[in-house]
Structures are given as structure tokens and as C-alpha cells.
XYZ file of C-alpha atoms in Angstrom:
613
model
C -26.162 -7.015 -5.768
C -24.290 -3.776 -4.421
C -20.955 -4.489 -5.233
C -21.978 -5.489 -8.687
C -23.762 -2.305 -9.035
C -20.633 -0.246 -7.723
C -18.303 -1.539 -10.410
C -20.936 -1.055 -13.411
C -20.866 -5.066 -13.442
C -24.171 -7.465 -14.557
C -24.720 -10.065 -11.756
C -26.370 -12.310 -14.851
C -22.916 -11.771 -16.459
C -20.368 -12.744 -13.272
C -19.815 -16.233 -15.152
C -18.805 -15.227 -18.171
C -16.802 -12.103 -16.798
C -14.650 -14.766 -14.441
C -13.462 -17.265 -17.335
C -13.040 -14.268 -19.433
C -10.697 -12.893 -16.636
C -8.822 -16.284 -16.276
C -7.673 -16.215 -19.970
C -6.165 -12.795 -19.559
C -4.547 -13.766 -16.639
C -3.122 -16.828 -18.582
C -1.955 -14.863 -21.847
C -0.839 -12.051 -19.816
C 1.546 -15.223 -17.966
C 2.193 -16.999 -21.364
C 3.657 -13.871 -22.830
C 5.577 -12.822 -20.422
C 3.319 -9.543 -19.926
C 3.897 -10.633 -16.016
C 7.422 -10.838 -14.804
C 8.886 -12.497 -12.851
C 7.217 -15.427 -14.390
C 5.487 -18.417 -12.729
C 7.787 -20.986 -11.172
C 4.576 -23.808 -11.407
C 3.756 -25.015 -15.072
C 0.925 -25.127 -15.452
C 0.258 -22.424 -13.436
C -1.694 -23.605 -10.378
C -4.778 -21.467 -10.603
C -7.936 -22.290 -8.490
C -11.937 -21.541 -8.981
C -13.545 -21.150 -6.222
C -17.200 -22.451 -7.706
C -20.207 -23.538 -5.617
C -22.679 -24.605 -8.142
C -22.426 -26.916 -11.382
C -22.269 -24.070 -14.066
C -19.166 -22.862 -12.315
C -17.546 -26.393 -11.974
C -17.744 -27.270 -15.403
C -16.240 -23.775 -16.409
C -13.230 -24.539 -13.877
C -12.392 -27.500 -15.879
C -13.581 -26.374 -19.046
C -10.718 -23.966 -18.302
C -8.278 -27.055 -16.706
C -8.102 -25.037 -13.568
C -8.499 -26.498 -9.906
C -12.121 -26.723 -8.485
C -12.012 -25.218 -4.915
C -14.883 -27.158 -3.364
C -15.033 -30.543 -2.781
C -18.381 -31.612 -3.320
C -19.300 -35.025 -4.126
C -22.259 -33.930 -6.781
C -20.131 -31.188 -8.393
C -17.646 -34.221 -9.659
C -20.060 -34.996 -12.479
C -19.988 -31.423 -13.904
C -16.125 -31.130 -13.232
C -15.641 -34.403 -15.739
C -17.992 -32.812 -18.247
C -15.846 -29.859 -18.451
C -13.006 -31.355 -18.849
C -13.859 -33.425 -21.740
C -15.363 -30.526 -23.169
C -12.495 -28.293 -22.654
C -10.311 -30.643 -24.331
C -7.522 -31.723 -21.270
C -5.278 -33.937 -20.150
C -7.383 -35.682 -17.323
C -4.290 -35.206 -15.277
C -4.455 -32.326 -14.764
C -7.765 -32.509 -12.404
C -7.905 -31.263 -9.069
C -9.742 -30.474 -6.325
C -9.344 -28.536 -2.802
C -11.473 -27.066 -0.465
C -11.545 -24.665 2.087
C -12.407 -25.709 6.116
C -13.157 -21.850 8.359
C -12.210 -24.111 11.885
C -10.761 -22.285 15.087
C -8.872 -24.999 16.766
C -8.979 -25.186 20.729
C -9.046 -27.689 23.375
C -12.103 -26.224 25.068
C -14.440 -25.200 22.056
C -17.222 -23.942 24.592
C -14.802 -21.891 26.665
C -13.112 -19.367 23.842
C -16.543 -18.969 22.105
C -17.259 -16.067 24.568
C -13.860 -14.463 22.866
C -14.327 -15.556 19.385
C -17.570 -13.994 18.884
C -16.825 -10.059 19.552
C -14.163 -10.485 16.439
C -16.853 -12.959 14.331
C -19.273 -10.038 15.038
C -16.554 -7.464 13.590
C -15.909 -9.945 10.541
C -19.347 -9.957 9.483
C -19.834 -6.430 9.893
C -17.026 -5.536 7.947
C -18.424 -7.754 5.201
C -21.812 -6.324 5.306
C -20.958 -2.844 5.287
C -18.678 -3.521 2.156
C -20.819 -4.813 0.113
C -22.967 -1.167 -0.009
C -19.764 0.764 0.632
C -19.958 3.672 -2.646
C -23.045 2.451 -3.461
C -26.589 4.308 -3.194
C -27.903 0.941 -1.159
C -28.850 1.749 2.246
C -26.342 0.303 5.070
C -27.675 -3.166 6.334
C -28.350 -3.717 9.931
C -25.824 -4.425 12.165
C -25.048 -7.666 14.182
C -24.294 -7.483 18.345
C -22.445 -9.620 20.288
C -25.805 -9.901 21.688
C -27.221 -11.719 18.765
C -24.936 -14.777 19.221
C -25.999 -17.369 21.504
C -24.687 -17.446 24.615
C -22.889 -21.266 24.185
C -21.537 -22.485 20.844
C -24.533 -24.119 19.028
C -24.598 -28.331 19.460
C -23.546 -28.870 15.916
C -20.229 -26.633 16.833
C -20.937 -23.805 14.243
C -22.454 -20.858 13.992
C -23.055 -20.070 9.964
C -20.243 -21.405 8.483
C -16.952 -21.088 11.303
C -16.745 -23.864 13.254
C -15.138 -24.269 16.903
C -13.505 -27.638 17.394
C -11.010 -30.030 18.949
C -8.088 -31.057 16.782
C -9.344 -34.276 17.425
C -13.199 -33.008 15.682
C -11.345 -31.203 13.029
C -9.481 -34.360 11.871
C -12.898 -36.333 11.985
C -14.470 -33.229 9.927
C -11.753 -33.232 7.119
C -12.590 -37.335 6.805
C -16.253 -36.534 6.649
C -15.627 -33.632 4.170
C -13.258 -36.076 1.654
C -14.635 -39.384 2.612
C -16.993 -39.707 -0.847
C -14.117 -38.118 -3.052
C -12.573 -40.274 -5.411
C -8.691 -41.360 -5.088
C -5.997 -43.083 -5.453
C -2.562 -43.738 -5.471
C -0.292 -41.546 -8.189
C 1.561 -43.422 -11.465
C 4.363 -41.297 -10.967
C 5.660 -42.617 -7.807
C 4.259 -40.334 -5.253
C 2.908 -43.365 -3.390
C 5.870 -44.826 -1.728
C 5.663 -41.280 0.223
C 2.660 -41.914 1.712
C 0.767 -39.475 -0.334
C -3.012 -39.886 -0.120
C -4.754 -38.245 -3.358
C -7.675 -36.952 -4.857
C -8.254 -37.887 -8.807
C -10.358 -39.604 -11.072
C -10.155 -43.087 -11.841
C -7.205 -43.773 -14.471
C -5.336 -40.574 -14.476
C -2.327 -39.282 -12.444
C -3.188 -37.632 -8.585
C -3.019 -34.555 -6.764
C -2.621 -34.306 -2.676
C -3.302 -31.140 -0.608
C -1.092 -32.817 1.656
C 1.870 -33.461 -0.962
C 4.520 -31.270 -0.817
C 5.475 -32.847 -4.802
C 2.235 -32.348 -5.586
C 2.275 -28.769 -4.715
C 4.684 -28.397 -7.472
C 2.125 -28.178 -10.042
C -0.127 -30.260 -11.801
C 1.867 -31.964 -14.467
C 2.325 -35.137 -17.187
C 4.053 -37.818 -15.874
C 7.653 -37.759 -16.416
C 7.677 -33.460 -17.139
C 10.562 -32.133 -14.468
C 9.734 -29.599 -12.052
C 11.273 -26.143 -11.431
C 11.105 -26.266 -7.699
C 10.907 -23.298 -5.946
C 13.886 -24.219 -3.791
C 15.675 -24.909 -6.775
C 15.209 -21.292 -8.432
C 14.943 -19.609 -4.803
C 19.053 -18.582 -4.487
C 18.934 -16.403 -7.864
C 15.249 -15.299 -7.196
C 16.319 -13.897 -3.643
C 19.557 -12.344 -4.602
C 17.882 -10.748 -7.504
C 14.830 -9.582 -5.476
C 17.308 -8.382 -2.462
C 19.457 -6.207 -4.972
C 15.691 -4.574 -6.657
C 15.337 -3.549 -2.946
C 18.223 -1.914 -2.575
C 17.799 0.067 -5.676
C 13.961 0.621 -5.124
C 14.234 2.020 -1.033
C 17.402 4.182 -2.209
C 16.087 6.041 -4.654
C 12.427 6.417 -2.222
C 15.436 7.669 0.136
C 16.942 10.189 -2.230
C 13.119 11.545 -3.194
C 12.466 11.659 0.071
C 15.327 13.881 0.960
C 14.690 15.901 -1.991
C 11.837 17.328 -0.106
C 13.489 18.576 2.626
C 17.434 19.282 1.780
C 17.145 22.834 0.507
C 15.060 24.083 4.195
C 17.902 24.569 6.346
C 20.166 26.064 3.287
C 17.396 28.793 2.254
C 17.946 31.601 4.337
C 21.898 31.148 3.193
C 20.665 31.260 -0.332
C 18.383 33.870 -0.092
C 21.809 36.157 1.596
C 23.688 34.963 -1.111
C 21.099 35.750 -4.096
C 19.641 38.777 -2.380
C 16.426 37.140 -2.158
C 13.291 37.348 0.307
C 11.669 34.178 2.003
C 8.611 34.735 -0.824
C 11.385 34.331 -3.866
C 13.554 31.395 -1.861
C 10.404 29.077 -0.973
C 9.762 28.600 -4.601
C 12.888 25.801 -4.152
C 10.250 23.668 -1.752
C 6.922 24.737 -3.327
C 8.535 24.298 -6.883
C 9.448 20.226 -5.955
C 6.294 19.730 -4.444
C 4.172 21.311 -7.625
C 5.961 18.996 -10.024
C 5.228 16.065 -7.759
C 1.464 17.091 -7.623
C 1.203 17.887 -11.381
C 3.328 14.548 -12.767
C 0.921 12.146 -10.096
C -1.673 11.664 -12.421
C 0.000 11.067 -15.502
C 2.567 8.538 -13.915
C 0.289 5.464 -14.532
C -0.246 6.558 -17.972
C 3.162 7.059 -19.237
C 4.256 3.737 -16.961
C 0.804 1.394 -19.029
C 1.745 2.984 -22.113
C 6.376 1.920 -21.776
C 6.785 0.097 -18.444
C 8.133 0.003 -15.305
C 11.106 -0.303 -16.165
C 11.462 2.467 -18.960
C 9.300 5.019 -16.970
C 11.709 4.706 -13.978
C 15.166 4.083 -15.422
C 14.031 7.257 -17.532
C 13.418 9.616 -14.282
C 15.987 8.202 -12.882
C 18.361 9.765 -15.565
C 16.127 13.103 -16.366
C 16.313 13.399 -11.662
C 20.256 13.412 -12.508
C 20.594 15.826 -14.987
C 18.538 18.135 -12.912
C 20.507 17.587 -9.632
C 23.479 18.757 -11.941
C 21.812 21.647 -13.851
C 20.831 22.890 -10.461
C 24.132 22.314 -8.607
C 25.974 24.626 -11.367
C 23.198 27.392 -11.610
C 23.589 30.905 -9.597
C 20.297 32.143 -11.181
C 16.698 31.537 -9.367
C 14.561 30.649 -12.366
C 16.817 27.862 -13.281
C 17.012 26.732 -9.791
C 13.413 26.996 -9.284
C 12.947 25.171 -12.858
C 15.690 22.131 -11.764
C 13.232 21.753 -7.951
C 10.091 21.169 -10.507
C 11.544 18.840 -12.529
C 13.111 16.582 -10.090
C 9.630 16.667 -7.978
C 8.251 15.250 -11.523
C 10.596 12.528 -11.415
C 10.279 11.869 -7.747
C 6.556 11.657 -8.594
C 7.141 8.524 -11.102
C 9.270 6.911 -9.070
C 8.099 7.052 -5.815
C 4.301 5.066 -6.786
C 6.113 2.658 -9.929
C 8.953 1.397 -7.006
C 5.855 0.506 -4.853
C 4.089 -1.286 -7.952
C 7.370 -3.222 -8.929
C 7.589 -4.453 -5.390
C 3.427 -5.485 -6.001
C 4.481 -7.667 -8.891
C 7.956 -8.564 -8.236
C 8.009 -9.649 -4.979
C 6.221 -12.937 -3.927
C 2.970 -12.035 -2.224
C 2.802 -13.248 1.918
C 5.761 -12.091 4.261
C 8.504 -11.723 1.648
C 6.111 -8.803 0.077
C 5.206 -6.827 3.203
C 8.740 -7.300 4.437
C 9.587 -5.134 1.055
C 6.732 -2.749 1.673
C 7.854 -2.363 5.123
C 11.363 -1.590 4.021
C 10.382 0.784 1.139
C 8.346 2.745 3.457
C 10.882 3.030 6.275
C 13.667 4.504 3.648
C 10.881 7.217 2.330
C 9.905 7.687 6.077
C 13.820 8.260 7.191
C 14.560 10.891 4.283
C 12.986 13.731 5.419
C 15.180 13.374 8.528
C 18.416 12.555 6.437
C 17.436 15.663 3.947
C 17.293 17.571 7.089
C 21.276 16.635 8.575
C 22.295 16.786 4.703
C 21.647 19.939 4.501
C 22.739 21.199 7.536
C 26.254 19.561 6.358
C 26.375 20.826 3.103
C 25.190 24.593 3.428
C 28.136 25.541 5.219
C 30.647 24.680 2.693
C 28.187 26.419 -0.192
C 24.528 26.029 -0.962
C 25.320 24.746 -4.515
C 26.045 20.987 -2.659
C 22.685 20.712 -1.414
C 21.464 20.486 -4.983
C 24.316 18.950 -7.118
C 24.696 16.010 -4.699
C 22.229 13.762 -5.564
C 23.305 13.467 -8.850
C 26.163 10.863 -8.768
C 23.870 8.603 -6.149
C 21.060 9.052 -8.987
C 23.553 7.849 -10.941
C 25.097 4.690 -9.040
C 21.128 3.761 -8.678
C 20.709 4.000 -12.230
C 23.493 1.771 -13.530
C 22.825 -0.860 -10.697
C 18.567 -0.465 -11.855
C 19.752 -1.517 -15.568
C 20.582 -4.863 -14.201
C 17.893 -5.415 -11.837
C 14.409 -3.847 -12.364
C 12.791 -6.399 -14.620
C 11.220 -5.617 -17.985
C 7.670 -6.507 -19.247
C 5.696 -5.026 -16.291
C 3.288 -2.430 -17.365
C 0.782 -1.076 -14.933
C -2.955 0.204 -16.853
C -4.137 3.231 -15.487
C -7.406 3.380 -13.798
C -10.188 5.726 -14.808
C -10.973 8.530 -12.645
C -14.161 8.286 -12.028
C -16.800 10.326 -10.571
C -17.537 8.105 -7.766
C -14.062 8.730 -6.448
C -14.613 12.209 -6.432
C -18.096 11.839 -4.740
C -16.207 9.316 -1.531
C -16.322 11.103 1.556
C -14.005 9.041 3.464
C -11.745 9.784 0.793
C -12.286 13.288 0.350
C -11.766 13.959 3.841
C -8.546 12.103 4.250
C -7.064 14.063 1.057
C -8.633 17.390 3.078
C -6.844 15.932 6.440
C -3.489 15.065 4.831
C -3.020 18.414 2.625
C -3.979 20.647 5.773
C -1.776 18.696 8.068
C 1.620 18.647 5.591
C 0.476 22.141 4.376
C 0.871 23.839 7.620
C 3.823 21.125 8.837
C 5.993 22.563 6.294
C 4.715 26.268 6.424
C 5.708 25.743 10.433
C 9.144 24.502 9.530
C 9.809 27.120 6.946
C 9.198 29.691 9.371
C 11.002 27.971 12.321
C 14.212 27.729 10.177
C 14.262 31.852 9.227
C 13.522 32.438 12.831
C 16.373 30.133 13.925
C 18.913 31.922 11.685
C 17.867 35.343 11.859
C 16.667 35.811 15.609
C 18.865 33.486 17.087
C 21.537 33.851 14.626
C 21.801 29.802 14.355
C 24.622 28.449 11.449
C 22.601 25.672 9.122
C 23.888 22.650 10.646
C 22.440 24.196 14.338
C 19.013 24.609 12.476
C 19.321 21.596 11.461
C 19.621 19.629 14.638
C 16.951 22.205 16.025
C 14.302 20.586 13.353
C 15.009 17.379 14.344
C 12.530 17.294 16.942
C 9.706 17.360 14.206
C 10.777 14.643 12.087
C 12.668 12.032 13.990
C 9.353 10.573 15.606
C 7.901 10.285 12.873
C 10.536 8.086 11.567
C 10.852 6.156 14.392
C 7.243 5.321 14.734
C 6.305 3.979 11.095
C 6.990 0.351 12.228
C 4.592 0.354 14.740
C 2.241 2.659 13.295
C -0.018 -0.398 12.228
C -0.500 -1.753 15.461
C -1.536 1.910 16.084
C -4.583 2.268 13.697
C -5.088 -1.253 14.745
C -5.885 -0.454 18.045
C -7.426 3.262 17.940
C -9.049 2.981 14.758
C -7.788 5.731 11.852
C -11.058 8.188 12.644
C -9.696 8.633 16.469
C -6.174 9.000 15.346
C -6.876 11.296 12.521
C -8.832 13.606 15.049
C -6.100 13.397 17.601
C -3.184 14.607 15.027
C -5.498 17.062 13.117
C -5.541 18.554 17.020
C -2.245 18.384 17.909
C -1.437 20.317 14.985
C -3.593 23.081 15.852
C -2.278 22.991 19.291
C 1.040 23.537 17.340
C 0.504 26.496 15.239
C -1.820 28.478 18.199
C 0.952 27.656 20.619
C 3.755 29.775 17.864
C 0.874 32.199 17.188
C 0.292 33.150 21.234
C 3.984 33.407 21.630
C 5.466 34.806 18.050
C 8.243 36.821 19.997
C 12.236 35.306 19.544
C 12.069 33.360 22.670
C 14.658 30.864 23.598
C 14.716 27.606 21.585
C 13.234 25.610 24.506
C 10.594 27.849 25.559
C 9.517 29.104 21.882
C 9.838 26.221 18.670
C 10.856 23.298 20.701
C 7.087 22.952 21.941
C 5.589 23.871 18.660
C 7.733 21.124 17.183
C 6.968 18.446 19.189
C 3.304 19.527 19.039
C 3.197 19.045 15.308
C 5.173 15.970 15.047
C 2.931 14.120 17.364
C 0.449 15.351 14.836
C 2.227 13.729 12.557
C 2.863 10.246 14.475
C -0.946 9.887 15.003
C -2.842 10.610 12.138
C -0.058 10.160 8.819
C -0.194 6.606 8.915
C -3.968 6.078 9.610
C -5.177 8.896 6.781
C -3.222 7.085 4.230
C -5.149 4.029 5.492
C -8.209 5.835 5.442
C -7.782 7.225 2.145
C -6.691 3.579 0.654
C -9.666 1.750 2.185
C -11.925 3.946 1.330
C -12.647 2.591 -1.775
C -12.760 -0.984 -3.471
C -9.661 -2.317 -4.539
C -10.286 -1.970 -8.437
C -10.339 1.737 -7.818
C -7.451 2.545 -5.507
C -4.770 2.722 -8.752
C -6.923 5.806 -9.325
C -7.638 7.143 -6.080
C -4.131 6.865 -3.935
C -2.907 9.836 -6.920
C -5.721 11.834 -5.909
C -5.221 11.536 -2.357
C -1.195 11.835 -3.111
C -1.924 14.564 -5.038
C -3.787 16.379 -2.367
C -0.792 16.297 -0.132
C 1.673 17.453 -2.252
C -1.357 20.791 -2.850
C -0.705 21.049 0.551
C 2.854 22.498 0.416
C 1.777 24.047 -2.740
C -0.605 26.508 -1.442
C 0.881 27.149 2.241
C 4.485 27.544 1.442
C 3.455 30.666 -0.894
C 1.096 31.466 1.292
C 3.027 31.768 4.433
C 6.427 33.293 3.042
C 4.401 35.782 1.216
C 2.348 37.041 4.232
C 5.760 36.943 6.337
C 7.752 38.891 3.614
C 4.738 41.393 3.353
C 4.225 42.007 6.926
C 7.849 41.722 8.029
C 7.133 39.118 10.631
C 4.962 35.956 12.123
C 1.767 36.625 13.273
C -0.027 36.997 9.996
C 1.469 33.644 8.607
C 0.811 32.084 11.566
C -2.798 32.856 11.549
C -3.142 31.300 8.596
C -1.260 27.558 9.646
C -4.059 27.913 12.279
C -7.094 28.906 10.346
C -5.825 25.882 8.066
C -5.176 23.126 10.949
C -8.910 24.036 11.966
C -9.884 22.828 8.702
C -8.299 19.909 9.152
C -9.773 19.187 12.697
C -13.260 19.968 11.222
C -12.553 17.463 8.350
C -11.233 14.882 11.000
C -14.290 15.300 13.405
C -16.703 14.994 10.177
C -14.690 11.477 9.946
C -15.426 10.459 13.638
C -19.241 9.648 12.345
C -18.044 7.128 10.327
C -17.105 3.443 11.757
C -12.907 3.154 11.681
């Protein structure tokens, strides 16, 4: 099997690895090593087992069996007896693919270009990372024309609501039931048990409360829902503010550098050291986040940076001298770099899955997407009163966040790292959307660097003009990261990444052909705009790429290494342009070398088109 053989796993062994798995699920629940805890005691976990081995390890284990099969009841008993459990406890559900539609024959036409896609998918994942050749690929063309008699085609099946409610009779006619001890009946509720013990319903709202003795209360999740959502809505607030202050971090010293380097008597080489410093510390405290976050928590690991991200905002606010500047920037891009990924994880496990979760993804990503625009007109505010404020201000908001995270980010959640391994290394897909990400923010912010020292020195622009002149780079991207899903969606990410890894070459050829101090309009505005399309189209789908790329197991390891790769981006071109600017006294030389780089990136992103988005 492929995707045993990608995870180093023995097919022979899958049984034993799965109950193995359950009871470290269970102890991880039962001592609290998961928080927020379960509201449902016991905790309703299901086994989705076809065969009788598996059946009498679901109830061996008291879990639900997730297949209602007549001859699988047997086994299911023999577990339970020999697992030693409360007969009440048994359950059983099952699973029915139906499309429901009032004309079955006339949608299959439409339903089978996405059932096509569906089994594709699932036959090119099972090889994907592996050494096994790709299977062959299913057409449109190998589906029947009509929907087969029997109204299925493997195991989907296209059907009236009228069939549907005759299939779900079929499916639980031979099941044995009856009515529940504890009262459930007088509600109507039809059940699924074993003769003599209490009942379970898939159509009982009570009985989705949990499997439980007779007579044991409940905790409802209505009942705990007012503290749970007040609690969770607060952990937001604290989470996406700080993701808003890191955020900013990265870009509130731009427009203030050319007023620092005056100040300090300091070249663009010495003065980028305040961006390229933040982003090293980033890079370099990536991969030993999930360490230091399995080894204390969450909770310690964040509340921790938190504090250290304050202290530095103050250290650097008071400091005239650039080493201690330079040395606040890489500290508070270390900090930024725990908790950035641990805010995302404690919305993973804090969070219910479904809506409520992506809702809190969606916000969280919206506050880190808005920062680099609100860095932008913070900076352009501060500088003119004195530099100093663009780095001492974040300390008493680090602060407020801090004393507000005390009460709110739970305790107990620890998150294991996962191995770097060498098949990570070895991904192309994943290689190539690292490659495409650290060119494109590598030569983004080696662009805006230089726009904002032309801007004050040729046109003789004050910080807060710069700052609205920069605008045009950032704001789109902020405004498009709701609807960059439907994007990738409907391009695909290898189209997308190829369009933005071009319209950031356009960008930096256009500034190179026309390096003389034009007029805003005629000279950065297009460059801008260029680049932040660039940005619009291909951000969102090359941190896609990069996170399906690999199996799920091994994105806690690869998302640093792609992360990691964009922060090397600024690392290397922020140096790297200031220092061929300072040497040569002007643009062309540094903006050769955004260009040379955005061809990398276009070369990466056409290498990408070969493979299926």
C-alpha cells in the first residue's frame, strides 16, 4: 500500500496501530493533556471498521461501530464482552454517499465531471511522496453516459428523496432495536441496541449527547455554550491582535529609515539591518518553535514571547545606538516567530472544528494580512514626531495582550514537533513553493525599500507622504485574502503561482527600464501595482501549494520550512539590494538583481505548471 509505505507504516500492523492510537487519544482526554475538554462523557468516538477483526476491536474498545452491517453484530457483542463494558454503551451508525435530486438521470451529466475529480484526487494521493508510479487516470469519458439501473456508480448513489428514504429502511431494516429505558421513547425516538440494554438513535438529538448509564446527567452543549463562546471570543481577540502587532512589526520601521539613517548618520546598507534583522530572527526561531512549545506549552511558550516582544519594543524605543537597535529587531522577529504558528495551533485545538474553526482561521489571517498595511500608516504617523515611537510603541499593546492572555489562553496544550525528514526535503511541490514564496517577498520588500529612499530623497516626500505612496502595494493584498480561496478554487494554485511570479518580474523590469526620479505616477506607482498583483495571485495559492504538498502527518514539519524560506527571502535581498545601492550610489544595479531573482521565481512557477493544481 503507498500511503503505508510513505509514513514507514506495516499494512499487517494497521489494526493494532488504530486501537493503539484510540487509547492515546483517550488518556491524552482523561488527563486533561487536551483542553478544552470534551463536553460528551464518554467521549463519542467512532470506528469506522468493515470487517469482523475491526468490529470486535471497536467494542473491545466500547467505541461506536460505523457500519451497520447485519453480520458484523456478532463480532461487535464478542468484543464487548471481552472488553469488559457496560452493554449500554453499544452503538452503531453508518455512513449513506447519496446526491439527492428530483431528476436522478438529468444531473448525472453534472455530477460526474466532479466524481471524476474526486477519484482522481484520491488516486493520485495515495502515491503522492512515494516511489509508486502515478495510477491511470479516469475521464469523464469512462462513465456511462446514463446513471447505471441500480442508481450507483461504485459506491455514490443518485436518488429521489423518496429512494433515499426507502434505501436508509433497507440499510437498517435487519438491525436490532428498540425503545430506550430512560424515557427517550415518548419522543418518538426510534433506536438501534441490543436486546436488554439502554438505546442509541442517529436521529435523537438526546441521544447525541453521549452514550451514557441511565440516570448519569448530561452536560449539554447548549448548556456550557454561553461561557465556552465568551471564552473562545475573548482567545480571539488576544490571538488576531498580537498576529496584528507581528505583522506590523515587519513593516513599521520602512517608512522611518531614511529619517533614522539622517539622524544616526547611517547609509541604506547599515539602516536595512532594522528589516533584515526581524526577519532573520523569525527565520532562525521557526524551527525550534514546536520544540520549545512540546517541551512547556502553548500557553508558556506564548505568554513568554509575549513578555520577552515587550521588553524589546522598550529596549529599542530608548536606544540611540545601531547594534542595540539592530539586536532589539532580532529578538522581537524571534518572538513574532513563536507566536505567529502557536496562535494558529491554539485556534486548531481550542476552537470547535466545522464553521466556528474556519471562522477563527479566517479572522486570524485577516488581522496578520491587514498589518503590513497598518505598520505602513503607523509609521508614517510616528516618524515625524521621532523615530524612537516606531519602536517603543508596541510595547504597552504587548502588554495589554499579555495580561488579558493570562486569563484566556488555556493551559495543558502542548504541540510535539514533527521530524524533519528527508522526504520533505526531497518534495518538489514543496520545494518550489518555498523557492516561489522567498523570491516573490525577497524582491517585494527589496522593491519597497528602494521605493521609500527614492520617495524621500528624489522627491523629497515627509514619512507620512511615503507612507500613503506604499499603500498601493499592500492594500490589495489585504483586501483580497477573503476571497482568495474562491481564487485558487477556480484557477488552480500552479496558474496563479505563474501569473504572480510574472507580474513581479513585470514589476522590477518596469523600475529597472525607467530607474530615473520620475513623477510618482509615471515612475513607482506602476511598479507598485505590478508587484502587488503579484502578490494577490500567487501568496495565497503557494501557501496552499506548499501545505498540500505533503500528507497531513508531515505538514507540522514542513509549513516551518516553507515559512522559513520566506522569511530567507528578506534575509538575503534586503542586504543584497541596500548594499549594491549604497556601493553604486544608485538603482540600476539593485534593480538588476530583484529581476534576475523574480526570474527565478517564474522559472520555479513554470516548473510547477507540469504538475496537476
Amino acid at each position: 500500500m503507498p500511503e503505508y509505505d510513505l509514513f514507514g507504516a506495516e499494512f499487517d500492523r494497521r489494526f493494532g496501530r488504530v486501537e493503539k492510537n484510540i487509547r492515546e487519544v483517550r488518556r491524552l482526554w482523561e488527563e486533561g493533556g487536551i483542553t478544552p475538554g470534551p463536553i460528551q462523557r464518554p467521549v463519542p468516538v467512532w470506528g469506522g471498521f468493515y470487517g469482523p477483526r475491526g468490529a470486535r476491536i471497536a467494542d473491545r474498545l466500547g467505541i461506536g461501530l460505523l457500519h451497520i452491517n447485519r453480520a458484523m453484530y456478532e463480532h461487535y457483542e464478542a468484543g464487548l464482552a471481552e472488553g469488559g463494558h457496560d452493554p449500554r454503551t453499544a452503538r452503531v451508525s453508518d455512513l449513506l454517499p447519496v446526491i439527492l435530486a428530483d431528476d436522478p438521470e438529468a444531473v448525472w451529466p453534472r455530477i460526474a465531471p466532479h466524481l471524476v475529480h474526486q477519484m482522481n484526487t484520491y488516486r493520485l494521493g495515495s502515491v503522492e511522496g512515494t516511489d509508486h508510479p502515478a495510477p491511470p487516470l479516469l475521464k469523464v469519458e469512462d462513465f456511462p453516459e446514463k446513471r447505471p439501473e441500480d442508481g450507483s456508480w461504485a459506491t455514490l448513489e443518485v436518488l429521489t428523496p423518496e429512494q433515499a428514504a426507502v434505501r436508509i429502511h433497507e440499510r437498517t431494516r435487519d438491525c436490532p432495536s428498540g425503545t430506550s429505558s430512560s424515557g427517550r421513547a415518548s419522543r418518538g425516538c426510534r433506536t438501534i441496541s441490543w436486546p436488554g440494554t439502554s438505546s442509541w438513535s442517529p436521529s435523537c438529538r438526546s441521544c447525541w449527547r453521549g452514550s451514557r448509564p441511565v440516570g448519569e446527567p448530561v452536560v449539554t452543549p447548549a448548556a456550557a455554550a454561553p461561557h465556552g463562546i465568551h471564552r473562545h471570543r475573548a482567545l480571539l481577540v488576544v490571538l488576531s491582535g498580537n498576529m496584528l502587532l507581528d505583522a506590523i512589526e515587519v513593516s513599521v520601521v520602512l517608512v522611518a529609515l531614511p529619517s533614522i539613517g539622517a539622524d544616526l548618520g547611517l547609509t541604506m546598507w547599515s539602516v536595512q539591518w532594522l528589516m533584515s534583522g526581524f526577519a532573520l530572527g523569525f527565520a532562525a526561531m521557526l524551527a525550534l518553535g514546536p520544540v520549545l512549545s512540546g517541551r512547556f506549552g502553548l500557553r508558556r511558550v506564548y505568554l513568554a514571547a509575549m513578555l520577552l516582544f515587550a521588553l524589546a519594543s522598550v529596549v529599542g524605543g530608548l536606544s540611540d545606538g545601531m547594534a542595540m537597535l539592530v539586536a532589539s529587531r532580532l529578538v522581537k522577529g524571534a518572538c513574532a516567530a513563536l507566536t505567529a504558528p502557536a496562535g494558529l495551533a491554539l485556534i486548531g485545538t481550542t476552537f470547535p472544528g466545522g464553521p466556528p474553526q474556519r471562522r477563527a482561521v479566517s479572522v486570524y489571517s485577516l488581522f496578520g494580512a491587514a498589518g503590513f498595511t497598518a505598520g505602513l500608516l503607523l509609521s508614517g504617523a510616528l516618524a515625524p514626531g521621532h523615530w524612537h515611537g516606531t519602536f517603543l510603541f508596541p510595547a504597552p499593546v504587548a502588554l495589554a495582550l499579555l495580561v488579558w492572555g493570562f486569563r484566556v489562553i488555556p493551559g495543558g496544550v502542548r504541540q510535539p514537533p514533527t521530524p524533519l525528514g528527508g522526504a520533505i526535503l526531497r518534495n518538489g511541490p514543496l520545494v518550489r513553493a518555498t523557492m516561489g514564496a522567498a523570491t516573490l517577498n525577497g524582491t517585494y520588500i527589496g522593491l519597497l525599500l528602494l521605493a521609500t529612499f527614492r520617495a524621500s530623497d528624489a522627491f523629497g516626500w515627509r514619512p507620512w507622504q511615503v507612507a500613503l505612496g506604499l499603500l498601493p502595494a499592500c492594500v490589495p493584498l489585504a483586501v483580497s485574502v477573503p476571497f482568495a480561496g474562491r481564487l485558487v478554487q477556480r484557477f488552480g494554485t500552479g496558474r496563479l503561482i505563474a501569473a504572480g511570479a510574472l507580474c513581479a518580474l513585470a514589476s522590477q523590469l518596469y523600475a529597472l527600464l525607467r530607474p530615473g526620479p520620475l513623477s510618482y505616477a509615471a515612475g513607482l506607482l506602476p511598479a507598485l501595482l505590478l508587484v502587488s498583483a503579484a502578490f494577490v495571485l500567487s501568496f495565497a495559492a503557494l501557501n496552499m501549494q506548499a501545505a498540500q504538498s505533503v500528507a497531513p502527518a508531515l505538514r507540522g514539519a514542513a509549513v516551518p520550512v516553507y515559512q522559513t524560506g520566506v522569511q530567507l527571502g528578506s534575509v538575503v535581498m534586503l542586504p543584497l539590494v541596500a548594499g549594491l545601492a549604497t556601493l553604486t550610489d544608485g538603482y540600476r544595479a539593485p534593480l538588476l538583481a530583484t529581476s534576475l531573482v523574480a526570474a527565478v521565481g517564474v522559472v520555479a512557477a513554470v516548473g510547477g505548471l507540469r504538475e496537476r493544481t
